[in-house]
Short mmCIF file of C-alpha atoms in Angstrom, two decimals:
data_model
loop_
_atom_site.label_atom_id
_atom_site.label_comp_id
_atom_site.label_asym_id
_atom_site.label_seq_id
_atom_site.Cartn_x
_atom_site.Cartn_y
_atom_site.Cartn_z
CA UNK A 1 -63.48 -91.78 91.79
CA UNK A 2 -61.69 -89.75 93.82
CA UNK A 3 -61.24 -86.62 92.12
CA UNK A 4 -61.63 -84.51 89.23
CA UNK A 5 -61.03 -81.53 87.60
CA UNK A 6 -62.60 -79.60 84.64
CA UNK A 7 -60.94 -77.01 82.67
CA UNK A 8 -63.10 -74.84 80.20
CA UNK A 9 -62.50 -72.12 78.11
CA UNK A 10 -64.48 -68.57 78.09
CA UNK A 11 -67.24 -70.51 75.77
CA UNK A 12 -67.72 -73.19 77.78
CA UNK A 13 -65.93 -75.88 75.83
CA UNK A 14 -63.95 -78.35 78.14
CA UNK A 15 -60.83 -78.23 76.68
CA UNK A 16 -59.05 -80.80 79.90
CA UNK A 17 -60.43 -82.94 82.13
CA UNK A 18 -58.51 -84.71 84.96
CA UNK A 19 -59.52 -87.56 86.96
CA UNK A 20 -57.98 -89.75 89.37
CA UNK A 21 -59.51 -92.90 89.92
CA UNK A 22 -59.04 -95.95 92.60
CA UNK A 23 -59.86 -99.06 91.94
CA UNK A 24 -58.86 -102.99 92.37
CA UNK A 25 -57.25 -105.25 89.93
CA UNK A 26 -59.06 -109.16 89.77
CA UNK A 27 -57.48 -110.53 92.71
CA UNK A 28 -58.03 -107.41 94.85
CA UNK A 29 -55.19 -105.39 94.68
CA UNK A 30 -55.25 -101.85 94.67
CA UNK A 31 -54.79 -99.52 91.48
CA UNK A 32 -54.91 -95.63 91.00
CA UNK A 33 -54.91 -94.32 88.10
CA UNK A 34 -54.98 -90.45 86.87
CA UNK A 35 -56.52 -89.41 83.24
CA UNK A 36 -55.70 -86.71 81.40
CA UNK A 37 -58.70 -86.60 79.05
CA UNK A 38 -58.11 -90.18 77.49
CA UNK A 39 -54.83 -91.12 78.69
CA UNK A 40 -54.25 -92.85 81.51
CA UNK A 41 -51.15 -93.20 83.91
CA UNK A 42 -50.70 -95.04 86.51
CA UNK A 43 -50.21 -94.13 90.09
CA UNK A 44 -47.91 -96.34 92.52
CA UNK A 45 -50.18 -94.98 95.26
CA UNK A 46 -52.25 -91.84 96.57
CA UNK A 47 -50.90 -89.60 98.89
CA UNK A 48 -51.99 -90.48 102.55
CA UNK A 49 -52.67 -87.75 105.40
CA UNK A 50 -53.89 -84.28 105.82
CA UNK A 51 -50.55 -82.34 104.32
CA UNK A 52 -50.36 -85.07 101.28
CA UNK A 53 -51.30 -83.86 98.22
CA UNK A 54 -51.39 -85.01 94.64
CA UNK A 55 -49.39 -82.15 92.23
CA UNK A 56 -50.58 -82.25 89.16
CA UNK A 57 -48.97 -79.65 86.16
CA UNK A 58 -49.41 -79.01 82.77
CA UNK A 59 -49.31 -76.01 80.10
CA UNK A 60 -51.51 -75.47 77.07
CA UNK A 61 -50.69 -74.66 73.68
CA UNK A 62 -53.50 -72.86 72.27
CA UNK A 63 -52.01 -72.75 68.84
CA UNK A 64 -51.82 -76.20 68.67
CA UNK A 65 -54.96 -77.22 70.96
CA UNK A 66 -52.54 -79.53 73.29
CA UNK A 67 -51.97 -80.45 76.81
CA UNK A 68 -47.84 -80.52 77.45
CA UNK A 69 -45.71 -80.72 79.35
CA UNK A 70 -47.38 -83.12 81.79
CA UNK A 71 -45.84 -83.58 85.32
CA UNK A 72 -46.49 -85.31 88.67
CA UNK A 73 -45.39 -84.02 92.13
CA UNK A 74 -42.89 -82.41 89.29
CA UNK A 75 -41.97 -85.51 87.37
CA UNK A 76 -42.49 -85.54 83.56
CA UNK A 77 -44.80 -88.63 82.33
CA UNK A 78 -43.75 -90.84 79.76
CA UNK A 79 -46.48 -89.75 76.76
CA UNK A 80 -46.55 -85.79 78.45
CA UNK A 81 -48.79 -84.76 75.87
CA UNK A 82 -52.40 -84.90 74.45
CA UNK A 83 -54.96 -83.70 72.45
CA UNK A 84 -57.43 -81.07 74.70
CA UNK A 85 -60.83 -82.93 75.03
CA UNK A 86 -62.63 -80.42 72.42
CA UNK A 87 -61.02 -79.34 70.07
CA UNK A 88 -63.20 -76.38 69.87
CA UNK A 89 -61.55 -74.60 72.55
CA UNK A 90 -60.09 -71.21 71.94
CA UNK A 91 -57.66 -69.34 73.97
#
């Protein structure tokens, strides 16, 4: 793992979790990979260097208990949009 990131809401629920993850396919190859509760999408690469960061953006729609929207470094994803983790959360 190289990352995460928990949001909760005033209760304690975790309504989004993010997690990037590094790994290596069966011949040895590198993979990351970020998940947005339980989607995944994969990464060409992870930023190298001390200024290099990974930009990760997203808004929530209460109302509808949904992550949208979903960019990286400001590009929309395919699927941009998933259930939060609990669907207890409350705005």
């Amino acid at each position: 793992a190289v990352g995460n990131l928990v949001l909760e809401d005033a209760l304690g629920h975790p309504c989004v979790w993010a997690y990037v993850e590094r790994r290596t396919d069966m011949v040895g190859m590198p993979l990351c990979s970020l998940w947005i509760n339980l989607v995944e999408y994969s990464l060409q690469e992870l930023p190298h260097g001390p200024d290099a960061f990974l930009m990760l953006s997203f808004e929530l729609d209460w109302d509808e208990k949904m992550v949208t929207g979903i960019r990286i470094n400001g590009m929309h994803l395919a699927h941009e949009q998933d259930d939060f983790h609990n669907l207890d959360c409350l705005g």
